[in-house]
Short mmCIF file of C-alpha atoms and ligand atoms in Angstrom, two decimals:
data_model
loop_
_atom_site.label_atom_id
_atom_site.label_comp_id
_atom_site.label_asym_id
_atom_site.label_seq_id
_atom_site.Cartn_x
_atom_site.Cartn_y
_atom_site.Cartn_z
CA UNK A 295 -16.32 -40.60 7.94
CA UNK A 296 -15.52 -38.14 5.20
CA UNK A 297 -14.32 -40.71 2.73
CA UNK A 298 -17.36 -40.21 0.50
CA UNK A 299 -16.84 -36.46 0.22
CA UNK A 300 -14.59 -34.60 -2.14
CA UNK A 301 -11.70 -32.62 -0.66
CA UNK A 302 -11.45 -29.10 -2.14
CA UNK A 303 -8.31 -28.11 -0.27
CA UNK A 304 -5.53 -30.45 0.73
CA UNK A 305 -2.59 -29.22 2.76
CA UNK A 306 0.19 -31.71 3.25
CA UNK A 307 3.19 -31.28 5.57
CA UNK A 308 3.17 -27.51 5.26
CA UNK A 309 6.21 -25.85 6.82
CA UNK A 310 7.02 -22.18 7.25
CA UNK A 311 9.92 -20.58 9.10
CA UNK A 312 10.64 -16.90 9.76
CA UNK A 313 14.34 -16.54 10.53
CA UNK A 314 14.83 -19.30 13.07
CA UNK A 315 11.24 -19.21 14.27
CA UNK A 316 9.51 -22.33 13.01
CA UNK A 317 5.86 -21.30 12.77
CA UNK A 318 4.38 -24.23 10.86
CA UNK A 319 5.95 -27.64 11.15
CA UNK A 320 4.50 -30.28 8.83
CA UNK A 321 0.92 -29.05 9.17
CA UNK A 322 -1.58 -31.27 7.40
CA UNK A 323 -5.31 -30.86 6.84
CA UNK A 324 -8.13 -31.24 4.34
CA UNK A 325 -11.24 -29.22 3.64
CA UNK A 326 -14.19 -31.12 2.20
CA UNK A 327 -16.80 -29.76 -0.12
CA UNK A 328 -19.64 -27.98 1.64
CA UNK A 329 -18.25 -28.18 5.14
CA UNK A 330 -17.27 -25.47 7.60
CA UNK A 331 -13.95 -26.17 9.20
CA UNK A 332 -12.94 -24.16 12.25
CA UNK A 333 -9.27 -23.79 13.09
CA UNK A 334 -8.37 -22.71 16.59
CA UNK A 335 -4.99 -21.91 18.02
CA UNK A 336 -3.30 -19.49 20.38
CA UNK A 337 -2.40 -16.02 19.21
CA UNK A 338 0.83 -16.24 17.24
CA UNK A 339 0.44 -19.96 16.55
CA UNK A 340 0.55 -19.36 12.80
CA UNK A 341 -3.11 -19.50 11.79
CA UNK A 342 -2.90 -16.36 9.68
CA UNK A 343 0.38 -17.50 8.18
CA UNK A 344 -1.19 -20.83 7.24
CA UNK A 345 -4.20 -19.25 5.55
CA UNK A 346 -1.97 -16.72 3.75
CA UNK A 347 0.18 -19.54 2.38
CA UNK A 348 -3.01 -21.17 1.20
CA UNK A 349 -3.94 -18.24 -1.04
CA UNK A 350 -0.38 -17.60 -2.19
CA UNK A 351 0.21 -14.39 -0.25
CA UNK A 352 3.12 -16.00 1.55
CA UNK A 353 5.57 -18.56 0.20
CA UNK A 354 5.96 -21.73 2.19
CA UNK A 355 9.26 -23.54 2.72
CA UNK A 356 8.01 -27.10 2.48
CA UNK A 357 4.99 -29.23 1.84
CA UNK A 358 2.23 -29.20 -0.71
CA UNK A 359 -0.99 -27.26 -1.15
CA UNK A 360 -3.70 -28.42 -3.51
CA UNK A 361 -6.76 -26.26 -4.17
CA UNK A 362 -9.60 -27.73 -6.20
CA UNK A 363 -7.28 -30.31 -7.69
CA UNK A 364 -4.56 -27.85 -8.67
CA UNK A 365 -1.14 -27.69 -7.10
CA UNK A 366 -0.40 -24.20 -5.82
CA UNK A 367 3.38 -24.49 -6.24
CA UNK A 368 3.40 -25.34 -9.91
CA UNK A 369 0.63 -22.91 -10.79
CA UNK A 370 1.26 -19.98 -13.18
CA UNK A 371 0.05 -16.47 -12.40
CA UNK A 372 -3.07 -16.74 -14.56
CA UNK A 373 -4.22 -19.94 -12.88
CA UNK A 374 -3.51 -18.46 -9.47
CA UNK A 375 -5.73 -15.50 -10.33
CA UNK A 376 -8.41 -17.89 -11.54
CA UNK A 377 -8.21 -19.76 -8.23
CA UNK A 378 -8.43 -16.48 -6.34
CA UNK A 379 -11.83 -15.80 -7.89
CA UNK A 380 -13.01 -19.12 -6.49
CA UNK A 381 -11.51 -18.66 -3.05
CA UNK A 382 -12.74 -15.64 -1.12
CA UNK A 383 -10.60 -14.26 1.67
CA UNK A 384 -11.96 -12.25 4.57
CA UNK A 385 -9.05 -10.45 6.18
CA UNK A 386 -8.56 -10.17 9.93
CA UNK A 387 -9.23 -6.41 9.99
CA UNK A 388 -11.72 -6.26 7.09
CA UNK A 389 -9.10 -4.55 4.86
CA UNK A 390 -11.56 -2.26 3.08
CA UNK A 391 -9.81 0.24 0.79
CA UNK A 392 -10.27 3.41 2.76
CA UNK A 393 -9.77 5.73 -0.20
CA UNK A 394 -12.75 4.15 -1.98
CA UNK A 395 -16.48 4.18 -1.33
CA UNK A 396 -18.38 1.01 -0.51
CA UNK A 397 -19.48 0.74 -4.14
CA UNK A 398 -15.91 1.08 -5.41
CA UNK A 399 -14.70 -1.41 -2.84
CA UNK A 400 -17.12 -3.99 -4.16
CA UNK A 401 -16.52 -3.20 -7.80
CA UNK A 402 -12.78 -3.48 -7.41
CA UNK A 403 -12.44 -7.29 -7.43
CA UNK A 404 -15.14 -7.57 -10.07
CA UNK A 405 -13.43 -5.25 -12.52
CA UNK A 406 -9.97 -6.50 -11.70
CA UNK A 407 -10.74 -10.10 -12.44
CA UNK A 408 -12.00 -9.02 -15.84
CA UNK A 409 -10.35 -11.97 -17.55
CA UNK A 410 -13.03 -14.08 -15.94
CA UNK A 411 -16.01 -11.76 -15.89
CA UNK A 412 -15.38 -9.72 -19.00
CA UNK A 413 -15.92 -5.97 -19.14
CA UNK A 414 -18.77 -5.03 -16.87
CA UNK A 415 -20.60 -1.81 -17.74
CA UNK A 416 -22.84 -0.88 -14.87
CA UNK A 417 -22.04 -3.09 -11.91
CA UNK A 418 -24.72 -1.61 -9.65
CA UNK A 419 -27.08 -4.62 -9.76
CA UNK A 420 -24.25 -6.99 -8.78
CA UNK A 421 -23.06 -4.61 -6.06
CA UNK A 422 -26.59 -4.25 -4.69
CA UNK A 423 -27.13 -7.99 -4.72
CA UNK A 424 -23.96 -8.55 -2.69
CA UNK A 425 -24.81 -5.72 -0.29
CA UNK A 426 -28.35 -7.00 0.19
CA UNK A 427 -27.07 -10.44 1.06
CA UNK A 428 -25.27 -8.87 4.04
CA UNK A 429 -28.19 -6.56 4.77
CA UNK A 430 -26.41 -3.28 4.05
CA UNK A 431 -27.85 -2.06 0.76
CA UNK A 432 -28.27 1.48 2.09
CA UNK A 433 -24.52 1.98 2.63
CA UNK A 434 -23.56 1.83 -1.04
CA UNK A 435 -22.35 5.42 -1.26
CA UNK A 436 -20.68 5.70 2.13
CA UNK A 437 -16.95 5.73 2.77
CA UNK A 438 -15.40 3.06 5.03
CA UNK A 439 -14.63 5.60 7.76
CA UNK A 440 -18.35 6.23 8.13
CA UNK A 441 -19.02 2.59 8.99
CA UNK A 442 -18.87 0.80 12.32
CA UNK A 443 -16.57 -2.18 12.85
CA UNK A 444 -19.40 -4.66 12.40
CA UNK A 445 -20.59 -2.97 9.21
CA UNK A 446 -17.05 -2.99 7.82
CA UNK A 447 -16.87 -6.70 8.46
CA UNK A 448 -20.14 -7.20 6.56
CA UNK A 449 -19.02 -5.03 3.65
CA UNK A 450 -15.82 -7.04 3.49
CA UNK A 451 -17.98 -10.17 3.32
CA UNK A 452 -20.00 -8.63 0.52
CA UNK A 453 -16.80 -7.82 -1.33
CA UNK A 454 -15.85 -11.47 -1.07
CA UNK A 455 -19.31 -12.72 -2.05
CA UNK A 456 -19.55 -10.58 -5.17
CA UNK A 457 -17.21 -13.01 -6.94
CA UNK A 458 -19.46 -15.95 -5.95
CA UNK A 459 -16.60 -17.97 -4.52
CA UNK A 460 -16.83 -21.71 -3.88
CA UNK A 461 -14.57 -21.50 -0.86
CA UNK A 462 -14.37 -18.72 1.74
CA UNK A 463 -11.51 -18.27 4.15
CA UNK A 464 -12.37 -16.24 7.24
CA UNK A 465 -9.50 -14.90 9.35
CA UNK A 466 -10.95 -14.16 12.78
CA UNK A 467 -14.28 -12.78 11.58
CA UNK A 468 -15.51 -11.83 15.03
CA UNK A 469 -12.38 -10.42 16.67
CA UNK A 470 -12.76 -6.87 17.91
CA UNK A 471 -16.56 -6.92 17.82
CA UNK A 472 -18.98 -6.89 20.72
CA UNK A 473 -20.77 -10.18 21.55
CA UNK A 474 -24.04 -9.15 19.91
CA UNK A 475 -22.42 -8.03 16.67
CA UNK A 476 -20.25 -11.15 16.72
CA UNK A 477 -23.37 -13.23 16.94
CA UNK A 478 -24.85 -11.42 13.94
CA UNK A 479 -21.72 -12.01 11.91
CA UNK A 480 -21.72 -15.70 12.80
CA UNK A 481 -25.38 -16.01 11.80
CA UNK A 482 -24.59 -14.28 8.55
CA UNK A 483 -21.73 -16.68 7.86
CA UNK A 484 -24.05 -19.59 8.45
CA UNK A 485 -26.68 -18.19 6.11
CA UNK A 486 -24.08 -17.51 3.43
CA UNK A 487 -22.88 -21.07 3.76
CA UNK A 488 -26.43 -22.32 3.28
CA UNK A 489 -27.38 -19.98 0.44
CA UNK A 490 -24.24 -20.22 -1.63
CA UNK A 491 -23.26 -23.79 -0.63
CA UNK A 492 -19.71 -22.67 0.03
CA UNK A 493 -17.03 -24.58 1.84
CA UNK A 494 -15.28 -22.49 4.45
CA UNK A 495 -12.33 -22.36 6.75
CA UNK A 496 -12.93 -20.20 9.79
CA UNK A 497 -10.09 -19.13 12.03
CA UNK A 498 -11.31 -18.01 15.41
CA UNK A 499 -10.64 -17.73 19.14
CA UNK A 500 -14.32 -17.51 19.80
CA UNK A 501 -15.58 -20.78 21.30
CA UNK A 502 -19.24 -19.81 20.93
CA UNK A 503 -18.71 -19.05 17.28
CA UNK A 504 -16.94 -22.38 16.83
CA UNK A 505 -19.71 -24.36 18.51
CA UNK A 506 -22.35 -22.73 16.38
CA UNK A 507 -20.70 -22.95 13.02
CA UNK A 508 -18.20 -25.79 12.98
CA UNK A 509 -18.87 -29.06 11.20
CA UNK A 510 -15.37 -30.06 12.16
CA UNK A 511 -12.53 -28.46 14.08
CA UNK A 512 -8.76 -28.50 14.05
CA UNK A 513 -6.51 -27.29 16.84
CA UNK A 514 -3.28 -25.78 15.60
CA UNK A 515 -0.71 -26.13 18.37
CA UNK A 516 3.09 -25.87 18.00
CA UNK A 517 2.84 -25.72 14.25
CA UNK A 518 1.03 -29.02 13.81
CA UNK A 519 -2.51 -30.27 13.47
CA UNK A 520 -2.69 -31.27 17.12
CA UNK A 521 -6.26 -32.50 17.30
CA UNK A 522 -9.15 -32.87 14.92
CA UNK A 523 -12.83 -33.67 15.39
CA UNK A 524 -16.28 -32.25 15.96
CA UNK A 525 -16.84 -29.64 18.66
CA UNK A 526 -18.32 -32.24 21.01
CA UNK A 527 -15.47 -34.67 20.49
CA UNK A 528 -12.83 -32.09 21.30
CA UNK A 529 -14.83 -30.66 24.18
CA UNK A 530 -14.92 -34.11 25.76
CA UNK A 531 -11.17 -34.64 25.48
CA UNK A 532 -9.14 -35.02 28.68
CA UNK A 533 -5.93 -33.65 27.13
CA UNK A 534 -5.07 -30.46 29.08
CA UNK A 535 -3.76 -28.73 25.93
CA UNK A 536 -7.13 -29.24 24.27
CA UNK A 537 -9.09 -28.49 27.43
CA UNK A 538 -7.38 -25.09 27.64
CA UNK A 539 -9.42 -23.93 24.65
CA UNK A 540 -12.79 -25.00 26.01
CA UNK A 541 -12.63 -24.12 29.68
CA UNK A 542 -15.41 -21.75 30.54
CA UNK B 425 34.11 2.45 21.92
CA UNK B 426 30.34 2.29 22.04
CA UNK B 427 29.99 5.34 19.82
CA UNK B 428 32.31 3.70 17.36
CA UNK B 429 30.21 0.56 17.32
CA UNK B 430 27.04 2.60 16.86
CA UNK B 431 28.72 4.39 14.01
CA UNK B 432 29.59 1.10 12.31
CA UNK B 433 26.05 -0.18 12.83
CA UNK B 434 24.51 2.90 11.30
CA UNK B 435 26.89 2.74 8.32
CA UNK B 436 25.92 -0.88 7.82
CA UNK B 437 22.20 -0.22 7.99
CA UNK B 438 22.68 2.75 5.65
CA UNK B 439 24.38 0.54 3.06
CA UNK B 440 21.76 -2.16 3.51
CA UNK B 441 18.96 0.36 3.07
CA UNK B 442 20.62 1.81 -0.03
CA UNK B 443 20.87 -1.66 -1.54
CA UNK B 444 17.23 -2.40 -0.80
CA UNK B 445 16.18 0.92 -2.30
CA UNK B 446 18.18 0.20 -5.46
CA UNK B 447 16.52 -3.18 -5.69
CA UNK B 448 13.12 -1.54 -5.30
CA UNK B 449 13.99 0.93 -8.07
CA UNK B 450 15.04 -2.01 -10.24
CA UNK B 451 11.65 -3.62 -9.70
CA UNK B 452 10.01 -0.34 -10.69
CA UNK B 453 11.86 -0.30 -14.02
CA UNK B 454 10.91 -3.90 -14.62
CA UNK B 455 7.22 -3.45 -13.89
CA UNK B 456 6.76 -0.06 -15.52
CA UNK B 457 6.86 -1.72 -18.95
CA UNK B 458 4.48 -4.46 -17.89
CA UNK B 459 1.15 -4.07 -19.74
CA UNK B 460 -1.53 -2.98 -19.06
CA UNK B 461 -0.59 0.38 -17.59
CA UNK B 462 -2.87 1.69 -14.83
CA UNK B 463 -3.79 5.00 -16.49
CA UNK B 464 -6.68 5.83 -14.26
CA UNK B 465 -4.77 5.45 -11.04
CA UNK B 466 -1.84 7.39 -12.55
CA UNK B 467 -4.11 10.31 -13.47
CA UNK B 468 -5.69 10.22 -10.03
CA UNK B 469 -2.27 10.39 -8.39
CA UNK B 470 -1.11 13.28 -10.60
CA UNK B 471 -4.20 15.24 -9.70
CA UNK B 472 -3.80 14.39 -6.05
CA UNK B 473 -0.15 15.48 -5.92
CA UNK B 474 -0.82 18.73 -7.74
CA UNK B 475 -3.86 19.49 -5.69
CA UNK B 476 -2.13 18.75 -2.42
CA UNK B 477 0.96 20.89 -2.96
CA UNK B 478 -0.01 23.63 -5.41
CA UNK B 479 -1.00 26.21 -2.84
CA UNK B 480 1.85 25.57 -0.45
CA UNK B 481 4.44 25.58 -3.22
CA UNK B 482 3.02 28.78 -4.72
CA UNK B 483 2.94 30.67 -1.43
CA UNK B 484 6.45 29.57 -0.52
CA UNK B 485 7.75 30.51 -3.97
CA UNK B 486 6.13 33.93 -3.77
CA UNK B 487 7.55 34.70 -0.36
CA UNK B 488 11.02 33.47 -1.29
CA UNK B 489 11.08 35.72 -4.36
CA UNK B 490 9.82 38.65 -2.33
CA UNK B 491 12.16 38.24 0.61
CA UNK B 492 15.18 37.36 -1.49
CA UNK B 493 14.83 40.56 -3.47
CA UNK B 494 14.10 42.71 -0.41
CA UNK B 495 17.19 41.35 1.31
CA UNK B 496 19.60 41.76 -1.59
CA UNK B 497 18.39 45.16 -2.75
CA UNK B 498 20.23 47.41 -0.24
CA UNK B 499 23.52 45.63 -0.86
CA UNK B 500 23.09 45.85 -4.61
CA UNK B 501 22.36 49.57 -4.35
CA UNK B 502 25.43 50.04 -2.21
CA UNK B 503 27.51 48.29 -4.88
CA UNK B 504 25.84 50.31 -7.60
CA UNK B 505 24.62 47.11 -9.21
CA UNK B 506 20.88 47.39 -8.71
CA UNK B 507 20.33 47.06 -12.46
CA UNK B 508 21.71 43.53 -12.14
CA UNK B 509 19.15 42.53 -9.55
CA UNK B 510 16.64 40.84 -11.91
CA UNK B 511 19.35 38.73 -13.52
CA UNK B 512 20.89 37.73 -10.23
CA UNK B 513 17.57 36.85 -8.63
CA UNK B 514 16.27 34.92 -11.62
CA UNK B 515 19.44 32.88 -12.01
CA UNK B 516 19.50 31.96 -8.32
CA UNK B 517 15.85 31.05 -8.33
CA UNK B 518 15.81 29.01 -11.49
CA UNK B 519 19.09 27.25 -10.96
CA UNK B 520 18.84 26.41 -7.33
CA UNK B 521 16.34 27.97 -4.98
CA UNK B 522 13.16 27.06 -6.85
CA UNK B 523 14.05 23.39 -7.43
CA UNK B 524 15.45 22.70 -4.00
CA UNK B 525 12.76 24.47 -1.97
CA UNK B 526 9.97 22.88 -3.97
CA UNK B 527 11.58 19.46 -3.74
CA UNK B 528 11.96 19.77 0.02
CA UNK B 529 8.37 20.88 0.45
CA UNK B 530 7.23 17.97 -1.68
CA UNK B 531 9.44 15.55 0.22
CA UNK B 532 7.65 16.71 3.36
CA UNK B 533 4.20 16.75 1.94
CA UNK B 534 4.05 14.14 -0.80
CA UNK B 535 6.81 11.79 0.35
CA UNK B 536 5.34 11.47 3.82
CA UNK B 537 1.81 11.25 2.42
CA UNK B 538 2.70 8.34 0.18
CA UNK B 539 4.65 6.66 2.97
CA UNK B 540 1.74 6.95 5.39
CA UNK B 541 -0.88 5.92 2.84
CA UNK B 542 0.92 2.81 1.60
CA UNK B 543 2.09 2.04 5.13
CA UNK B 544 -1.42 1.98 6.49
CA UNK B 545 -2.59 -0.02 3.49
CA UNK B 546 0.14 -2.53 4.24
CA UNK B 547 -0.58 -2.95 7.95
CA UNK B 548 -4.35 -3.18 7.44
CA UNK B 549 -3.82 -5.81 4.71
CA UNK B 550 -5.35 -3.65 1.97
CA UNK B 551 -2.34 -4.38 -0.21
CA UNK B 552 -2.90 -8.11 0.29
CA UNK B 553 -6.57 -7.65 -0.48
CA UNK B 554 -5.59 -6.05 -3.79
CA UNK B 555 -3.35 -8.93 -4.59
CA UNK B 556 -6.09 -11.50 -4.10
CA UNK B 557 -8.39 -9.32 -6.21
CA UNK B 558 -6.35 -10.01 -9.31
CA UNK B 559 -4.25 -6.86 -9.09
CA UNK B 560 -0.51 -6.51 -8.99
CA UNK B 561 -0.22 -4.05 -6.09
CA UNK B 562 3.28 -2.98 -7.04
CA UNK B 563 2.10 -1.89 -10.45
CA UNK B 564 -1.14 -0.41 -9.23
CA UNK B 565 0.18 1.50 -6.23
CA UNK B 566 3.93 1.93 -6.59
CA UNK B 567 4.53 2.39 -10.32
CA UNK B 568 1.74 4.93 -10.68
CA UNK B 569 2.86 6.96 -7.68
CA UNK B 570 6.53 7.08 -8.67
CA UNK B 571 5.63 8.13 -12.22
CA UNK B 572 3.24 10.76 -10.90
CA UNK B 573 5.84 12.38 -8.65
CA UNK B 574 8.43 12.22 -11.44
CA UNK B 575 6.09 14.13 -13.71
CA UNK B 576 4.43 16.50 -11.27
CA UNK B 577 7.37 17.78 -9.25
CA UNK B 578 9.07 19.38 -12.29
CA UNK B 579 5.77 21.08 -13.11
CA UNK B 580 5.46 22.33 -9.55
CA UNK B 581 9.03 23.64 -9.70
CA UNK B 582 8.36 25.57 -12.89
CA UNK B 583 5.28 27.08 -11.35
CA UNK B 584 7.13 27.93 -8.16
CA UNK B 585 9.92 29.61 -10.21
CA UNK B 586 7.35 31.70 -12.03
CA UNK B 587 5.62 32.80 -8.84
CA UNK B 588 8.94 33.57 -7.15
CA UNK B 589 9.98 35.78 -10.07
CA UNK B 590 6.67 37.53 -9.87
CA UNK B 591 7.23 38.17 -6.16
CA UNK B 592 10.64 39.57 -6.93
CA UNK B 593 9.16 41.77 -9.65
CA UNK B 594 6.65 43.21 -7.20
CA UNK B 595 9.45 44.42 -4.94
CA UNK B 596 11.33 45.92 -7.84
CA UNK B 597 8.17 47.53 -9.12
CA UNK B 598 7.21 49.09 -5.81
CA UNK B 599 10.66 50.04 -4.58
CA UNK B 600 12.45 50.75 -7.83
CA UNK B 601 9.65 51.59 -10.23
CA UNK B 602 10.73 48.88 -12.67
CA UNK B 603 8.03 48.00 -15.21
CA UNK B 604 6.84 44.47 -15.91
CA UNK B 605 8.31 44.43 -19.43
CA UNK B 606 11.62 45.81 -18.32
CA UNK B 607 11.91 43.37 -15.46
CA UNK B 608 11.12 40.30 -17.49
CA UNK B 609 13.24 41.49 -20.41
CA UNK B 610 16.15 41.50 -18.00
CA UNK B 611 15.20 38.09 -16.67
CA UNK B 612 14.95 36.46 -20.07
CA UNK B 613 18.21 38.05 -21.19
CA UNK B 614 19.96 36.66 -18.14
CA UNK B 615 18.65 33.10 -18.27
CA UNK B 616 20.38 30.87 -20.75
CA UNK B 617 19.47 27.42 -21.90
CA UNK B 618 22.39 26.14 -19.83
CA UNK B 619 20.72 27.57 -16.73
CA UNK B 620 17.29 26.26 -17.42
CA UNK B 621 17.93 22.82 -18.88
CA UNK B 622 20.05 21.17 -16.16
CA UNK B 623 17.92 22.81 -13.47
CA UNK B 624 14.77 21.31 -14.94
CA UNK B 625 16.35 17.95 -15.68
CA UNK B 626 17.38 17.48 -12.09
CA UNK B 627 13.85 18.07 -10.85
CA UNK B 628 12.73 14.89 -12.62
CA UNK B 629 15.28 13.04 -10.52
CA UNK B 630 14.03 14.82 -7.39
CA UNK B 631 10.49 13.73 -8.20
CA UNK B 632 11.57 10.18 -8.84
CA UNK B 633 13.51 10.08 -5.57
CA UNK B 634 10.59 11.42 -3.53
CA UNK B 635 8.15 8.92 -5.01
CA UNK B 636 10.61 6.06 -4.71
CA UNK B 637 11.44 6.63 -1.06
CA UNK B 638 7.82 7.23 -0.05
CA UNK B 639 6.66 4.07 -1.80
CA UNK B 640 9.56 1.96 -0.57
CA UNK B 641 9.01 2.98 3.04
CA UNK B 642 5.27 2.50 2.88
CA UNK B 643 5.29 -0.73 0.91
CA UNK B 644 7.51 -2.48 3.46
CA UNK B 645 5.96 -0.87 6.52
CA UNK B 646 5.97 -3.07 9.62
CA UNK B 647 4.95 -3.02 13.25
CA UNK B 648 1.30 -2.13 13.01
CA UNK B 649 -0.21 1.30 13.15
CA UNK B 650 2.64 2.67 15.28
CA UNK B 651 4.93 1.84 12.40
CA UNK B 652 2.98 4.05 10.01
CA UNK B 653 3.99 7.28 11.76
CA UNK B 654 7.62 6.23 11.83
CA UNK B 655 7.39 5.29 8.18
CA UNK B 656 6.06 8.71 7.18
CA UNK B 657 8.79 10.36 9.19
CA UNK B 658 11.57 8.23 7.76
CA UNK B 659 10.26 8.88 4.25
CA UNK B 660 10.63 12.65 4.72
CA UNK B 661 14.14 12.41 6.16
CA UNK B 662 15.43 10.01 3.53
CA UNK B 663 13.76 11.72 0.61
CA UNK B 664 15.23 15.08 1.67
CA UNK B 665 18.68 13.57 2.04
CA UNK B 666 18.41 12.00 -1.37
CA UNK B 667 17.30 15.31 -2.87
CA UNK B 668 20.41 17.02 -1.46
CA UNK B 669 22.69 14.27 -2.70
CA UNK B 670 21.12 14.42 -6.17
CA UNK B 671 21.35 18.19 -6.19
CA UNK B 672 25.01 18.09 -5.31
CA UNK B 673 25.65 15.49 -8.01
CA UNK B 674 23.72 17.52 -10.55
CA UNK B 675 25.74 20.64 -9.78
CA UNK B 676 29.01 18.72 -10.09
CA UNK B 677 28.00 17.20 -13.41
CA UNK B 678 26.77 20.51 -14.79
CA UNK B 679 30.00 22.11 -13.71
CA UNK B 680 32.06 19.55 -15.62
CA UNK B 681 30.05 20.07 -18.78
CA UNK B 682 29.95 23.85 -18.73
CA UNK B 683 33.53 24.64 -17.76
N1 ATP C 1473 6.27 -11.51 7.86
C1 ATP C 1473 6.66 -12.06 9.02
N2 ATP C 1473 7.94 -11.97 9.41
C2 ATP C 1473 8.36 -12.54 10.57
N3 ATP C 1473 7.57 -13.21 11.41
C3 ATP C 1473 6.27 -13.32 11.08
C4 ATP C 1473 5.74 -12.77 9.87
N4 ATP C 1473 4.43 -13.05 9.81
C5 ATP C 1473 4.16 -13.74 10.91
N5 ATP C 1473 5.25 -13.93 11.68
C6 ATP C 1473 5.31 -14.66 12.94
O1 ATP C 1473 4.63 -15.86 12.79
C7 ATP C 1473 3.92 -16.19 13.97
C8 ATP C 1473 2.48 -16.53 13.62
O2 ATP C 1473 1.81 -15.36 13.19
P1 ATP C 1473 0.28 -15.37 12.78
O3 ATP C 1473 -0.04 -14.01 12.36
O4 ATP C 1473 0.04 -16.48 11.83
O5 ATP C 1473 -0.43 -15.71 14.15
P2 ATP C 1473 -1.95 -15.98 14.38
O6 ATP C 1473 -2.06 -17.40 14.80
O7 ATP C 1473 -2.74 -15.56 13.23
O8 ATP C 1473 -2.23 -15.06 15.63
P3 ATP C 1473 -3.45 -14.07 15.90
O9 ATP C 1473 -4.49 -14.92 16.51
O10 ATP C 1473 -2.91 -13.09 16.86
O11 ATP C 1473 -3.86 -13.47 14.61
C9 ATP C 1473 4.05 -15.01 14.90
O12 ATP C 1473 4.96 -15.35 15.91
C10 ATP C 1473 4.61 -13.91 14.05
O13 ATP C 1473 5.50 -13.14 14.79
MG1 MG C 1474 -4.01 -13.96 12.75
#
């Protein structure tokens, strides 16, 4: 059904072992342009490891990763940095730099990727634009410790958005938040997807989030791509391993 | 039997740790020459280290100088050698007491601070976030911190020496009516280049060791937030050990060259 759409990320037979613990075992998937792909799996099933391999934070032992037509394994450092401006990463715990203010947090990637953006004098307009798109313009001069968990998550999203990425990887964006805040974050993700036309991979345990946001879903079980399909398709499945994720 | 096995295990982990630390130091020397240098972060770290320890180091130095002189005075009077007191005190302080006390304080304060800071950055993925933001975290965080401790700890030692000598002078002045000029004339007559130079040189190594251990521990911190506390603790213990080992080595080497 996706044959007419362009894949932006292709993962083929990805394997990763820690000691003698085989976390990923020939995992294969594709992400198509403009879609939101949700990946679900039990805690410890290797979702974070997979997404970290994808952005080159972790080396894999086998398989092939292609991002926007470029092979990650044969890429030099400059190309990898270039790719990292196109692929935003939202970390599981927000990962705001707690020694820096919100403004400095947002300026950091902008100034660091200066090869791409050139020297930026006053970055305030860009910072404000990113903050406004997550609805937190008033927090610009606060420190991370003054923010609530939900606000931190939004600031982290703003920090990702400031580079105007084409792809966003979300690692459990709603974990640790109350249901109402989770809902807000999910709505925000949807609106970002619509405004910026990004493609995204969303890792989550949250079935409600998945139903709302997923164009397509993958279940990561025992290190492989166990099942793939829309929310409805998977929800209808009789397989007990799949059912375990959807039972109310 | 069990104690023996524990002993072997701890020796093995000690050797392993030493190897890892050497490897980490090797990476530092490789990346320190990698352009561009992170000047801003380096300056920030220098300021931070100075600011964090200045007061503590000064107070400790002052009290050491004061107490040391108060304690030795009666004995020196008994021996009829009270005129030698300024020389004796200044040589002990500059050669040994100033450097080692300051280094130990800094191991406790700066070494653990760096360990905890980098450790919490590691477990909350801030270091990874830097990496995807087009920054080499080793260069940005580790190289700058190690260079900052290497530079700042010698400065702190010199300041601590000065304050300690002043403390000692106060005692002499109050108890023995020795004037400022007389006291410091004595001090400068007593201290030779061969006292000052090796003592200062070794403090650069102390600074390097404190930064290295703190960064190494923090950079490879594991086991979540609970690991951060352990990391800070281990950084203090290992940095202090390393300072003693370096001090001992420095004294041996100086001894060979001066005798
Ligand atoms: N650096 C590492 N060294 C050793 N084992 C690791 C490392 N990183 C991850 N693992 C192991 O890999 C497995 C998968 O971890 P991962 O963090 O990917 O799980 P996850 O699916 O993201 O779980 P969660 O939903 O809890 O975040 C775990 O068993 C973990 O212990
Ligand atoms: Mg995870």
